[in-house]
JSON list of N, CA and C in Angstrom, two decimals:
[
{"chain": "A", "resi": 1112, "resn": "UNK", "atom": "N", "xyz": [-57.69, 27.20, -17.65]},
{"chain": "A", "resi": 1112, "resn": "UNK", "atom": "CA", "xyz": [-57.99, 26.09, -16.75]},
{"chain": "A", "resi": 1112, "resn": "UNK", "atom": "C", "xyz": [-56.84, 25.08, -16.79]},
{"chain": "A", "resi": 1113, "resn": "UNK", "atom": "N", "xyz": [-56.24, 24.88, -15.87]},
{"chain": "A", "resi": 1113, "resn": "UNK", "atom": "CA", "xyz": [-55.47, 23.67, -15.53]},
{"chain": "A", "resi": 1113, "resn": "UNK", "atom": "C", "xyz": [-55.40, 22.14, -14.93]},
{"chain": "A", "resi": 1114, "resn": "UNK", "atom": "N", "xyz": [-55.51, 21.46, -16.20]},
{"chain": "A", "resi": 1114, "resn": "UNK", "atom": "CA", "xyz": [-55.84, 20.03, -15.98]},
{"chain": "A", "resi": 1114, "resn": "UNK", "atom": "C", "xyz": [-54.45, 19.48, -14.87]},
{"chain": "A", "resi": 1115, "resn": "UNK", "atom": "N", "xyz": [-55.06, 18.64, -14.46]},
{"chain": "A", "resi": 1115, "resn": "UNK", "atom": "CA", "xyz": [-53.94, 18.04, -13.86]},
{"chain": "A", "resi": 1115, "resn": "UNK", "atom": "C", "xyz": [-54.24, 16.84, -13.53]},
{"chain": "A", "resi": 1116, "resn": "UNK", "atom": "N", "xyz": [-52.94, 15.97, -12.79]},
{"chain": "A", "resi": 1116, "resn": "UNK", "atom": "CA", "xyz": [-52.87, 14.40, -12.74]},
{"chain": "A", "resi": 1116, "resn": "UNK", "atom": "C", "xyz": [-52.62, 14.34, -11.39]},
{"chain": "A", "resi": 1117, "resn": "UNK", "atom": "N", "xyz": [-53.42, 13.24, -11.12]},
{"chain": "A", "resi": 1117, "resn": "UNK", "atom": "CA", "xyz": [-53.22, 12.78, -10.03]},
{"chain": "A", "resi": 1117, "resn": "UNK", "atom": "C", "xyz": [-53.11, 11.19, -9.58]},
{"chain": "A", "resi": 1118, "resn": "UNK", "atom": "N", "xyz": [-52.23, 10.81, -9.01]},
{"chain": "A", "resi": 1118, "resn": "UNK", "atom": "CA", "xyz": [-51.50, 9.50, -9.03]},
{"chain": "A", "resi": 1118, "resn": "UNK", "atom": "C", "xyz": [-51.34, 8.68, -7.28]},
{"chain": "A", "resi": 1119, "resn": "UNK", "atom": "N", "xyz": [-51.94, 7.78, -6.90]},
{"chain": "A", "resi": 1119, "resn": "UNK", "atom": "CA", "xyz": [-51.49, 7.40, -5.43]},
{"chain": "A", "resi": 1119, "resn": "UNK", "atom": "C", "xyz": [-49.90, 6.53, -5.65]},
{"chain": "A", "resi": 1120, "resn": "UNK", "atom": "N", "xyz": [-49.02, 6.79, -5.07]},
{"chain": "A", "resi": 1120, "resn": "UNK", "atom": "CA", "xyz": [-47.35, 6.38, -5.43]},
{"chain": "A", "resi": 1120, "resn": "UNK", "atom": "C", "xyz": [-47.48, 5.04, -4.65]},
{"chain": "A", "resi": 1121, "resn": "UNK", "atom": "N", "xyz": [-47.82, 5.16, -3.25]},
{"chain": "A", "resi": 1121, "resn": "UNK", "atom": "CA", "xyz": [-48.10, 4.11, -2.14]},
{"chain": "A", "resi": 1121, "resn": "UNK", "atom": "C", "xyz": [-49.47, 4.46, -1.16]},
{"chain": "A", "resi": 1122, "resn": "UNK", "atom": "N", "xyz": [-49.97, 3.30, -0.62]},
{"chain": "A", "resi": 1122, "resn": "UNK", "atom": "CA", "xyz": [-50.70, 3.87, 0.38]},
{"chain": "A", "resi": 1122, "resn": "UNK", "atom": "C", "xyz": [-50.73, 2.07, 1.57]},
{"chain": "A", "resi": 1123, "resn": "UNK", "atom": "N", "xyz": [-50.74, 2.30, 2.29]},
{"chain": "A", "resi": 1123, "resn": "UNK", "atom": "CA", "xyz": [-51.20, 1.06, 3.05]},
{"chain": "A", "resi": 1123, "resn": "UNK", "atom": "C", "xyz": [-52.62, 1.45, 4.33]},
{"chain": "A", "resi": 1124, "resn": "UNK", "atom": "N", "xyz": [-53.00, 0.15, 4.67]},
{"chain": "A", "resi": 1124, "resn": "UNK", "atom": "CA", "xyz": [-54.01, 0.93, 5.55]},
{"chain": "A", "resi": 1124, "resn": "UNK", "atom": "C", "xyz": [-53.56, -0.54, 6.63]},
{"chain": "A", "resi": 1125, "resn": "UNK", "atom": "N", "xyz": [-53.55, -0.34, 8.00]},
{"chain": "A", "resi": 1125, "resn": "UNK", "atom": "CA", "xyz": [-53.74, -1.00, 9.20]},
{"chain": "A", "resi": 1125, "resn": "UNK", "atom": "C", "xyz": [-54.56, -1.19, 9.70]},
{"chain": "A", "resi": 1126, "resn": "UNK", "atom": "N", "xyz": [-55.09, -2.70, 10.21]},
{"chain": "A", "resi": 1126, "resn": "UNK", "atom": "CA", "xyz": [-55.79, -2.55, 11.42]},
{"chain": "A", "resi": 1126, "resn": "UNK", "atom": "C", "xyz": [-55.37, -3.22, 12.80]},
{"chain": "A", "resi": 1127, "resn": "UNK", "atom": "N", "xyz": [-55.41, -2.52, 13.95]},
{"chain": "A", "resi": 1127, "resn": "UNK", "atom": "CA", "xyz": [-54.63, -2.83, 14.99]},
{"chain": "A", "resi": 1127, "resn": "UNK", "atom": "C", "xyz": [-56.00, -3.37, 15.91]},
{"chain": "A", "resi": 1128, "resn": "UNK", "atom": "N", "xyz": [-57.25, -3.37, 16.27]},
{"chain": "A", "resi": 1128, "resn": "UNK", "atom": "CA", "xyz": [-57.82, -4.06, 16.87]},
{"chain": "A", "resi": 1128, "resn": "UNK", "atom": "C", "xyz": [-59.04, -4.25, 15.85]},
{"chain": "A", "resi": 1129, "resn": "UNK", "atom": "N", "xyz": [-59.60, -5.45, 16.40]},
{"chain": "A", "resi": 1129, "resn": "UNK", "atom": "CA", "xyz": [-61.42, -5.65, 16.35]},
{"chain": "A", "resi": 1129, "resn": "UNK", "atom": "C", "xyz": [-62.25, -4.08, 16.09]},
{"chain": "A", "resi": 1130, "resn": "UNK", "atom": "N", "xyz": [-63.47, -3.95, 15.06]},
{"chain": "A", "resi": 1130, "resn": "UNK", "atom": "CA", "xyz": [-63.85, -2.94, 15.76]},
{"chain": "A", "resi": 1130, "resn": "UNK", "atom": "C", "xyz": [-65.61, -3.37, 14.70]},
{"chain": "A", "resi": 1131, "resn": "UNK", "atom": "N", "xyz": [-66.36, -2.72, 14.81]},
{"chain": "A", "resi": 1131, "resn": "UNK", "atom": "CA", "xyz": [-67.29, -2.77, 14.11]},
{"chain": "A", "resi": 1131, "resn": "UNK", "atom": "C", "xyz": [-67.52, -2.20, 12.78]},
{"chain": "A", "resi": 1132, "resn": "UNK", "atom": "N", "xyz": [-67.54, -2.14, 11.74]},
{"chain": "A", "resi": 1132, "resn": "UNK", "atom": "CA", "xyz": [-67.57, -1.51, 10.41]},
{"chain": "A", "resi": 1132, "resn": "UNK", "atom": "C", "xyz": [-68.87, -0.53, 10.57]},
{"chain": "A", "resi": 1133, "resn": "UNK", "atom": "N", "xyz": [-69.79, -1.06, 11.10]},
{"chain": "A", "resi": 1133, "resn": "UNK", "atom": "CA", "xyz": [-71.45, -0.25, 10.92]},
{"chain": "A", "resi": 1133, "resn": "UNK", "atom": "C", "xyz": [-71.31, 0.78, 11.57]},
{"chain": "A", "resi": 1134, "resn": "UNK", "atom": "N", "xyz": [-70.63, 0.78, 12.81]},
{"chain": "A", "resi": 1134, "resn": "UNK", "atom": "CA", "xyz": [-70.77, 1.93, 14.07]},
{"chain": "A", "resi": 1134, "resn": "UNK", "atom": "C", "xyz": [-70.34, 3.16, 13.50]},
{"chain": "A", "resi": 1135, "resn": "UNK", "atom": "N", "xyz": [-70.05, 3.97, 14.94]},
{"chain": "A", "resi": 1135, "resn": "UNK", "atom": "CA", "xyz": [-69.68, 5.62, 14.00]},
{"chain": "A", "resi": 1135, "resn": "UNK", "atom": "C", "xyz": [-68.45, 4.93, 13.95]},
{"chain": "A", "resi": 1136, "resn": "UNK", "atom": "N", "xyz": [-67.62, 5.80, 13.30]},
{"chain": "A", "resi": 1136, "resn": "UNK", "atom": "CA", "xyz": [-66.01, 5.83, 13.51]},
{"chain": "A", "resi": 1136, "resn": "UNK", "atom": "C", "xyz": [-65.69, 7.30, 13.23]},
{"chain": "A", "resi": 1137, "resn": "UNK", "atom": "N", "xyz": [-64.13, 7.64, 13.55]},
{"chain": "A", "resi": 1137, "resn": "UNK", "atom": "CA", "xyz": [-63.81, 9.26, 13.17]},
{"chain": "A", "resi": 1137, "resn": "UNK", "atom": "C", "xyz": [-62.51, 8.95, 12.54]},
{"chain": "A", "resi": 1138, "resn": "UNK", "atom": "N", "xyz": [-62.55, 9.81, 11.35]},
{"chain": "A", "resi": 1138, "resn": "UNK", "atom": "CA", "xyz": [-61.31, 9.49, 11.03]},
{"chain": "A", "resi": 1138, "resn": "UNK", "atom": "C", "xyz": [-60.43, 10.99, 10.51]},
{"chain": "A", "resi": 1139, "resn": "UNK", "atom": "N", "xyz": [-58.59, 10.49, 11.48]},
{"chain": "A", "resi": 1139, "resn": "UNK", "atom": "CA", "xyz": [-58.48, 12.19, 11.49]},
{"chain": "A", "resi": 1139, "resn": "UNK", "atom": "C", "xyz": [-57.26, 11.77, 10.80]},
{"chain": "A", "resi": 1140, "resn": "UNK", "atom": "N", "xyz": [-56.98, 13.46, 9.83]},
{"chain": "A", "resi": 1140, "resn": "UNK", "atom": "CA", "xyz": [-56.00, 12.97, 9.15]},
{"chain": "A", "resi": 1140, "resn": "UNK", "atom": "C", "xyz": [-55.08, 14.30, 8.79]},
{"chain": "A", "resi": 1141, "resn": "UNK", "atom": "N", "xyz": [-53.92, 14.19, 8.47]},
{"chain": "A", "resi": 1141, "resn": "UNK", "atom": "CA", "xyz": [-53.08, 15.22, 8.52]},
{"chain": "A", "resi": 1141, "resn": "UNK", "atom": "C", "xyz": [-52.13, 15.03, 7.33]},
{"chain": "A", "resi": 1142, "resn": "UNK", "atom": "N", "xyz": [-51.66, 15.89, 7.08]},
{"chain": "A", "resi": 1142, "resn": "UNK", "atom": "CA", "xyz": [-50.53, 16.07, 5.74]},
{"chain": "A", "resi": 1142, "resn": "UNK", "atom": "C", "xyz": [-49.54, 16.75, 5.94]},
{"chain": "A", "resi": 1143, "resn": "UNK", "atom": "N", "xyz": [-48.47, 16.32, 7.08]},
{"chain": "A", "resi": 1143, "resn": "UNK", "atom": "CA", "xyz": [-46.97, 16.51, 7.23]},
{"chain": "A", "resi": 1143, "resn": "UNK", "atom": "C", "xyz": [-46.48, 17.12, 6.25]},
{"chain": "A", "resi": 1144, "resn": "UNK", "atom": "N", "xyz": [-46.25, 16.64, 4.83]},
{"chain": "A", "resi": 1144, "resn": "UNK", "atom": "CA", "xyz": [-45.24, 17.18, 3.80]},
{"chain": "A", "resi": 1144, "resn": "UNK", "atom": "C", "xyz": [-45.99, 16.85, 2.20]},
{"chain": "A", "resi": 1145, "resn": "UNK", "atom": "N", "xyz": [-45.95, 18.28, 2.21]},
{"chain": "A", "resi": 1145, "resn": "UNK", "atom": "CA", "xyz": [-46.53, 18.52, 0.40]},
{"chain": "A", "resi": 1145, "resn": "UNK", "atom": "C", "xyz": [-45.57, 19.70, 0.06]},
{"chain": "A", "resi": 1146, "resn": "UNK", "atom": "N", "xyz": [-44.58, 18.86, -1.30]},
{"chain": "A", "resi": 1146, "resn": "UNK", "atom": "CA", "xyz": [-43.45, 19.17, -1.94]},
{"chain": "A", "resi": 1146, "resn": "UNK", "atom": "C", "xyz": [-43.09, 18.58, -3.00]},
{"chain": "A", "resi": 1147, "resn": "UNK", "atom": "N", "xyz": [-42.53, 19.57, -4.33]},
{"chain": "A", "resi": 1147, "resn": "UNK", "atom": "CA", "xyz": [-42.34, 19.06, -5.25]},
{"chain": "A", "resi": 1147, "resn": "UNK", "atom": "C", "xyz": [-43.05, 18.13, -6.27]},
{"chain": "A", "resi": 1148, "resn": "UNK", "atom": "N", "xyz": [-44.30, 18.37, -5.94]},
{"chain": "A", "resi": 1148, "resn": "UNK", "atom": "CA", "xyz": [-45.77, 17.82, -7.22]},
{"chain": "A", "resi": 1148, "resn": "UNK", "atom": "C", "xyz": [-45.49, 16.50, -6.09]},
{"chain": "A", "resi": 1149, "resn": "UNK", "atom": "N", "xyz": [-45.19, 16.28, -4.82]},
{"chain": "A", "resi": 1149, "resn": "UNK", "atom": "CA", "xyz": [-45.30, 15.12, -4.24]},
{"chain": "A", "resi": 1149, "resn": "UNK", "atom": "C", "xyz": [-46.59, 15.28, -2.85]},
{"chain": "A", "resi": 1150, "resn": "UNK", "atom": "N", "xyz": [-46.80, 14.44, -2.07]},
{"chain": "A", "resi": 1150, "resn": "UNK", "atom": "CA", "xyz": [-47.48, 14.75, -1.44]},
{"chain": "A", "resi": 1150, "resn": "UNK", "atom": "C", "xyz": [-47.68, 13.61, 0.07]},
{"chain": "A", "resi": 1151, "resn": "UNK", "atom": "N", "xyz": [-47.82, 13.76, 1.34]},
{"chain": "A", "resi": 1151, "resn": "UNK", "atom": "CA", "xyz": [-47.62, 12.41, 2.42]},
{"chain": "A", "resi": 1151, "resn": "UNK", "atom": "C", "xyz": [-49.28, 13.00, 3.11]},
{"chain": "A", "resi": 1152, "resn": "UNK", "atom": "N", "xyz": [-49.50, 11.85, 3.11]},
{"chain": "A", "resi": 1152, "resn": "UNK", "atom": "CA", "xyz": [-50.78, 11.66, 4.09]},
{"chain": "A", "resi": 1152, "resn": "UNK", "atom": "C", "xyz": [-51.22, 10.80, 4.98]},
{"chain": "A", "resi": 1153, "resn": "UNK", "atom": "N", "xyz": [-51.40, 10.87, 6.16]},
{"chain": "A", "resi": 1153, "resn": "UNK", "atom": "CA", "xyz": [-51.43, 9.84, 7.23]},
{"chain": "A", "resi": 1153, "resn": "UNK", "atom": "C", "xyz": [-52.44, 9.81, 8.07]},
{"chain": "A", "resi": 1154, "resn": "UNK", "atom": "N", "xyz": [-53.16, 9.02, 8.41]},
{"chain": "A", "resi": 1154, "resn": "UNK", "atom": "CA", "xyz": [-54.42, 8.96, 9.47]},
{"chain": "A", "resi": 1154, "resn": "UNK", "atom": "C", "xyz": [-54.55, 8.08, 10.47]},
{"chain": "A", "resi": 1155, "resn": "UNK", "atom": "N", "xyz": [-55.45, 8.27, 10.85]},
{"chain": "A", "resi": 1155, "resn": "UNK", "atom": "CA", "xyz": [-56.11, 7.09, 11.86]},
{"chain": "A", "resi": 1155, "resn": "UNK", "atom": "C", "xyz": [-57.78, 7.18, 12.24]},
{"chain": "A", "resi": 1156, "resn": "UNK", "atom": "N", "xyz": [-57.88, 6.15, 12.34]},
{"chain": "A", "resi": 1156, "resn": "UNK", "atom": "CA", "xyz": [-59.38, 5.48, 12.61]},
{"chain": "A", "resi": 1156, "resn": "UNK", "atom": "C", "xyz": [-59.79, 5.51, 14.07]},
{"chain": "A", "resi": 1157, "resn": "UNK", "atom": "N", "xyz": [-60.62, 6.04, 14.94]},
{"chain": "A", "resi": 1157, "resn": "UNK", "atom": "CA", "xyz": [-60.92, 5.87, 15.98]},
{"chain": "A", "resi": 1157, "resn": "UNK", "atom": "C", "xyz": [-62.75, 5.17, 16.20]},
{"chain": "A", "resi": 1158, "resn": "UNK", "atom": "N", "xyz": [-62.73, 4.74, 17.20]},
{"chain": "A", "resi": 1158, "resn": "UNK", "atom": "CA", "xyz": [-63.91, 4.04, 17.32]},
{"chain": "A", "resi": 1158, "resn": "UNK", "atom": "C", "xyz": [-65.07, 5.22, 18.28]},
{"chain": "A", "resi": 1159, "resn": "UNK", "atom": "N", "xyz": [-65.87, 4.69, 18.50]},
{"chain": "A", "resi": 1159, "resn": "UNK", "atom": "CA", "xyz": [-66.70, 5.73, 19.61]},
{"chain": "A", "resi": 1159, "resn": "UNK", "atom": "C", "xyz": [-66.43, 6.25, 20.94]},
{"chain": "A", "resi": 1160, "resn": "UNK", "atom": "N", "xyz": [-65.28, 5.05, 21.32]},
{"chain": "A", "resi": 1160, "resn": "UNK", "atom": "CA", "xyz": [-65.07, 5.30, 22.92]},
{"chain": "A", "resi": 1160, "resn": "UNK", "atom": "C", "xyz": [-63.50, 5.83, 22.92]},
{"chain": "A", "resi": 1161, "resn": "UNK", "atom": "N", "xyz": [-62.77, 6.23, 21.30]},
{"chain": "A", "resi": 1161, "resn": "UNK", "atom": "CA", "xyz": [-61.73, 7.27, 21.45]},
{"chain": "A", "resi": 1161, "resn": "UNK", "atom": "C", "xyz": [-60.57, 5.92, 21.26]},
{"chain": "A", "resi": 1162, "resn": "UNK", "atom": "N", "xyz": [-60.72, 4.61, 21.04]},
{"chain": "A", "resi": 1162, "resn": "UNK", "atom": "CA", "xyz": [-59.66, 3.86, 21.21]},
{"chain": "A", "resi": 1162, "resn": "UNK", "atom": "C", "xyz": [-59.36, 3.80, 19.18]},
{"chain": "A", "resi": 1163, "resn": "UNK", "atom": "N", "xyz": [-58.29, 3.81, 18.97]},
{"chain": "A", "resi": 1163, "resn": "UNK", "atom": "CA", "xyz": [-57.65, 3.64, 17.49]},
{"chain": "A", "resi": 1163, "resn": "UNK", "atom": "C", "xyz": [-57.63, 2.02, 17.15]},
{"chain": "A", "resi": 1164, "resn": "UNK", "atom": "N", "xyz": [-58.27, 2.17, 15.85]},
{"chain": "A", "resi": 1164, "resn": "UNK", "atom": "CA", "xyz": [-58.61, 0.92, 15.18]},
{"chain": "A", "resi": 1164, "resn": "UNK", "atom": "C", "xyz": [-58.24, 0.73, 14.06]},
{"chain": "A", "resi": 1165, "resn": "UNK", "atom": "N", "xyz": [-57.78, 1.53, 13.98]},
{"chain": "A", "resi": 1165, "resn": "UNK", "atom": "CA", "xyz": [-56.73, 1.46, 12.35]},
{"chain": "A", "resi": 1165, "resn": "UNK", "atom": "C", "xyz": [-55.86, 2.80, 11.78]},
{"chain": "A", "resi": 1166, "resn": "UNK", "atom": "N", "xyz": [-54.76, 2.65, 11.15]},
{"chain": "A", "resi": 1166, "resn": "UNK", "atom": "CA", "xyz": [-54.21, 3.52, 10.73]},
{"chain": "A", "resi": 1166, "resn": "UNK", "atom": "C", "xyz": [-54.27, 3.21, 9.25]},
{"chain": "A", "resi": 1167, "resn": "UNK", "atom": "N", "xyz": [-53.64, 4.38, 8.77]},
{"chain": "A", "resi": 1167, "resn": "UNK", "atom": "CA", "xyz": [-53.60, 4.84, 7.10]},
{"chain": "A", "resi": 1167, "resn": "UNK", "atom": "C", "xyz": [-52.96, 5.60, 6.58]},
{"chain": "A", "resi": 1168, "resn": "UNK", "atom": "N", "xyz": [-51.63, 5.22, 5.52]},
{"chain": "A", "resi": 1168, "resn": "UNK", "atom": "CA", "xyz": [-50.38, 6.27, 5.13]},
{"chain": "A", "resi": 1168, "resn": "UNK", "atom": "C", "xyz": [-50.59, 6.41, 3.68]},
{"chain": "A", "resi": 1169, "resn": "UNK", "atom": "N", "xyz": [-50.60, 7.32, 2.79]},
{"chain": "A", "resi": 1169, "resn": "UNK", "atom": "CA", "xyz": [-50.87, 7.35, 1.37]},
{"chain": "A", "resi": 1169, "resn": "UNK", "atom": "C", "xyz": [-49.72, 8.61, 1.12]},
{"chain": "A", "resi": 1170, "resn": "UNK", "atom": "N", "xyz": [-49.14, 8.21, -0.09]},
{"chain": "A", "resi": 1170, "resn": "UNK", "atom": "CA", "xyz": [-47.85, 9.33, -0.91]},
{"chain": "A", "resi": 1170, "resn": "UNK", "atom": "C", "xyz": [-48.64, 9.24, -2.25]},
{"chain": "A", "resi": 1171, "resn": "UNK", "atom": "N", "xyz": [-48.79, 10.96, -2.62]},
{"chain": "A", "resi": 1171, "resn": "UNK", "atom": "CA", "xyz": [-49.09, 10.85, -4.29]},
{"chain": "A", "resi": 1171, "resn": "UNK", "atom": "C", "xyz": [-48.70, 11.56, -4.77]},
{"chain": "A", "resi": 1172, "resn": "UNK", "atom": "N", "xyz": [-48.90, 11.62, -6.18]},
{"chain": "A", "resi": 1172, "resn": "UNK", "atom": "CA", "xyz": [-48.44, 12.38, -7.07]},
{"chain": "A", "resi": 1172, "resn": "UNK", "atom": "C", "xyz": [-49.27, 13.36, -7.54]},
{"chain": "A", "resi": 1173, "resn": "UNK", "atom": "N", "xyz": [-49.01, 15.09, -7.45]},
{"chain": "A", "resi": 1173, "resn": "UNK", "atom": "CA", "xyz": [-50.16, 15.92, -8.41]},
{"chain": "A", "resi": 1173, "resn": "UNK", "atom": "C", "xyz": [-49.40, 16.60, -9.17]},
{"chain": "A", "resi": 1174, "resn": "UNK", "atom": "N", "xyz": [-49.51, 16.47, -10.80]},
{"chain": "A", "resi": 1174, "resn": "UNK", "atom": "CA", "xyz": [-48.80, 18.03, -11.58]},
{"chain": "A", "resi": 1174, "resn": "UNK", "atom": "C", "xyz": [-49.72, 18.15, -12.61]},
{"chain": "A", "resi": 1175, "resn": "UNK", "atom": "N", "xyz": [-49.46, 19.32, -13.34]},
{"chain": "A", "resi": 1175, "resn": "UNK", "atom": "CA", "xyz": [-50.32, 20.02, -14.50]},
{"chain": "A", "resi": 1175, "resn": "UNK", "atom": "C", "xyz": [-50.15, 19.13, -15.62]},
{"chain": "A", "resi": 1176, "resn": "UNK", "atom": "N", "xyz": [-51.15, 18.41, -16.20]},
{"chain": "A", "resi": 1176, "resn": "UNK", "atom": "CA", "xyz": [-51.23, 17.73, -17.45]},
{"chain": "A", "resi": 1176, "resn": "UNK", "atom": "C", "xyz": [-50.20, 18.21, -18.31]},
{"chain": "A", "resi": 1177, "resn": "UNK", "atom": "N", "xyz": [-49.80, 19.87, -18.44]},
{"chain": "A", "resi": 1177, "resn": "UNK", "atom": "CA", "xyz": [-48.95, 20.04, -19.01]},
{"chain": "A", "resi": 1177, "resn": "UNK", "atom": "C", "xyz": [-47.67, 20.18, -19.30]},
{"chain": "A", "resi": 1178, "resn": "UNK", "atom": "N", "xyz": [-47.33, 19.85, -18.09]},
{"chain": "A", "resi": 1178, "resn": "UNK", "atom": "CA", "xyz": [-45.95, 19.53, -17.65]},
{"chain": "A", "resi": 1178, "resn": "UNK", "atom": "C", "xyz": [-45.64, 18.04, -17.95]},
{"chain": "A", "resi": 1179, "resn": "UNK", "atom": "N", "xyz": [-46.62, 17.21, -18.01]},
{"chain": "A", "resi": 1179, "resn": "UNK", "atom": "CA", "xyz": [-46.25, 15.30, -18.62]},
{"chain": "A", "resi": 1179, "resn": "UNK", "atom": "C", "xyz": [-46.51, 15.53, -20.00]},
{"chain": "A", "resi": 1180, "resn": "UNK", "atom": "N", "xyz": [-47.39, 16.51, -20.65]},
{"chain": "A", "resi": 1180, "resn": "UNK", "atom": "CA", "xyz": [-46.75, 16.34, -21.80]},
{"chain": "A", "resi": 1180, "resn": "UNK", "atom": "C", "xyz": [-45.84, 16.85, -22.60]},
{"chain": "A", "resi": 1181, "resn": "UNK", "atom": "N", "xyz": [-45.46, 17.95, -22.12]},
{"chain": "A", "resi": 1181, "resn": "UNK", "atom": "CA", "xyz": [-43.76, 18.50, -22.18]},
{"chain": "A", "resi": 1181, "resn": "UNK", "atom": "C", "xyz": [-42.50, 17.50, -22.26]},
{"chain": "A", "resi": 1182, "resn": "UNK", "atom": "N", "xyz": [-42.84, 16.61, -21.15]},
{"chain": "A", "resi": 1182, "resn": "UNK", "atom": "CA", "xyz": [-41.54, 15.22, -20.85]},
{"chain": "A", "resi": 1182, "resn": "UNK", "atom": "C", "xyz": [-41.27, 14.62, -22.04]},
{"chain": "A", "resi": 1183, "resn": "UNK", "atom": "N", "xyz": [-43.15, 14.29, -22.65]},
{"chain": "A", "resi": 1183, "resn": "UNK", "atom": "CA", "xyz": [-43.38, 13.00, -23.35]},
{"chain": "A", "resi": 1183, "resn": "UNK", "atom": "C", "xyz": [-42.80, 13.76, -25.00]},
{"chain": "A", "resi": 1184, "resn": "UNK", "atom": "N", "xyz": [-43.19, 15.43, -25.20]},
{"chain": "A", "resi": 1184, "resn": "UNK", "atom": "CA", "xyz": [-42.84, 15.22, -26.50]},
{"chain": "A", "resi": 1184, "resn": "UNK", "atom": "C", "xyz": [-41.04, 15.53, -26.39]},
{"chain": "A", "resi": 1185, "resn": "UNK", "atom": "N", "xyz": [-40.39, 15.84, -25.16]},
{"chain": "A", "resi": 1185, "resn": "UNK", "atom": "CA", "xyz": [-39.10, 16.25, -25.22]},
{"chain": "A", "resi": 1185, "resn": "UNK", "atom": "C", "xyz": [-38.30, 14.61, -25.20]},
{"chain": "A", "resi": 1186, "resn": "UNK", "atom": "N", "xyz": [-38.80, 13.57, -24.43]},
{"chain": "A", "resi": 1186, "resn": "UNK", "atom": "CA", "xyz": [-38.10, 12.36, -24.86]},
{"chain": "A", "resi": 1186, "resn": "UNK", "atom": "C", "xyz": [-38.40, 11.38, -26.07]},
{"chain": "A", "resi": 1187, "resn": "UNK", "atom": "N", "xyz": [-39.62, 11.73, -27.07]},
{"chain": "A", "resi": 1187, "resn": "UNK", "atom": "CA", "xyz": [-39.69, 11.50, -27.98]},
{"chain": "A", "resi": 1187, "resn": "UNK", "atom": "C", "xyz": [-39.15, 12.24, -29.17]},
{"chain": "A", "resi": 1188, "resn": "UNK", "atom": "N", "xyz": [-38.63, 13.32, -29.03]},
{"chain": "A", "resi": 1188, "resn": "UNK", "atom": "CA", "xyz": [-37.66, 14.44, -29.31]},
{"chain": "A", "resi": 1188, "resn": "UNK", "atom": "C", "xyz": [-36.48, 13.47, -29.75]},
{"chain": "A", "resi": 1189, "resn": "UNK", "atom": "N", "xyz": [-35.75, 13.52, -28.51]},
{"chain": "A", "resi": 1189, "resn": "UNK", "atom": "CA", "xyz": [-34.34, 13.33, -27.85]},
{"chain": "A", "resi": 1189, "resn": "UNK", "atom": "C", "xyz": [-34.06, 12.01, -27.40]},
{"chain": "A", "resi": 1190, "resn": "UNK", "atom": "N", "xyz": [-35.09, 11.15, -27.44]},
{"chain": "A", "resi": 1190, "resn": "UNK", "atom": "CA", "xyz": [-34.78, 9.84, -26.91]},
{"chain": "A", "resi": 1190, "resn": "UNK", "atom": "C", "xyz": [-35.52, 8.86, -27.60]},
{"chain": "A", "resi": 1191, "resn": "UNK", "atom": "N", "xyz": [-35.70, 9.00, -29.15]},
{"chain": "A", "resi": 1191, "resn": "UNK", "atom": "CA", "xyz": [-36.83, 8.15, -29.97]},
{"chain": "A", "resi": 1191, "resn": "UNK", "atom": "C", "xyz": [-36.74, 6.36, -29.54]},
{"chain": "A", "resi": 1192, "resn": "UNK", "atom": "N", "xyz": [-35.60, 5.73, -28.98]},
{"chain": "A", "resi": 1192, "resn": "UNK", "atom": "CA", "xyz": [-35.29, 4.76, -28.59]},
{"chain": "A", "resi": 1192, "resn": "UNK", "atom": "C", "xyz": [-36.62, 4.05, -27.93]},
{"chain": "A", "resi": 1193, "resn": "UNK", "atom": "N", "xyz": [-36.84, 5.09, -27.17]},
{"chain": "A", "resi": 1193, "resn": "UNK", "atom": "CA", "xyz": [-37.74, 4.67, -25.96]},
{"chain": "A", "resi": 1193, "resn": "UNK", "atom": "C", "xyz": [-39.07, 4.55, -26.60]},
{"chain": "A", "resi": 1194, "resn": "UNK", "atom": "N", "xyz": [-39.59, 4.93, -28.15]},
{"chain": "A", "resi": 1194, "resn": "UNK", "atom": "CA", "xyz": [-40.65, 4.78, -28.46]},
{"chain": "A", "resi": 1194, "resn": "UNK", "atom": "C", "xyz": [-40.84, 4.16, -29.70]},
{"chain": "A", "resi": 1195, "resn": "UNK", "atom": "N", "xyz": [-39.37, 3.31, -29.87]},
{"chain": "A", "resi": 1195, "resn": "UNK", "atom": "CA", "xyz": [-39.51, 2.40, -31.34]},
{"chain": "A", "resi": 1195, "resn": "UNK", "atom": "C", "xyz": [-40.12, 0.60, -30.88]}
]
């Protein structure tokens, strides 16, 4: 079993008009580019009558628990500086 980490790097969210919070809303979303334990995600908010009420961009981070702790014992290894 492979643990892994997961990290949001950035995310912002927009809102470009008025809209109601209670009502329906739809929200559609897509993932352009997943590379290198990195990851881009982008959306938008639509209201009932199809008009956009907000957007939403998020970048994160996913790798195997065991790959961060590989880093941590190789720069405590090789780089004790960083942990005196």
């Amino acid at each position: 079993m492979h643990r892994m980490y997961y990290a949001s790097l950035d995310h912002a969210l927009w809102f470009h008009r008025d809209f109601k919070i209670d009502d329906w809303l739809l929200y559609a979303i897509e993932s352009p580019s997943a590379s290198n334990a990195r990851g881009y995600a982008r959306g938008s908010i639509f209201d009932q009558s199809g008009t956009m009420v907000a957007s939403v961009s998020q970048e994160g981070l996913m790798t195997n628990l065991n790959t961060i702790n590989m880093m941590f014992k190789y720069f405590k290894t090789n780089c004790t500086y960083f942990f005196s």
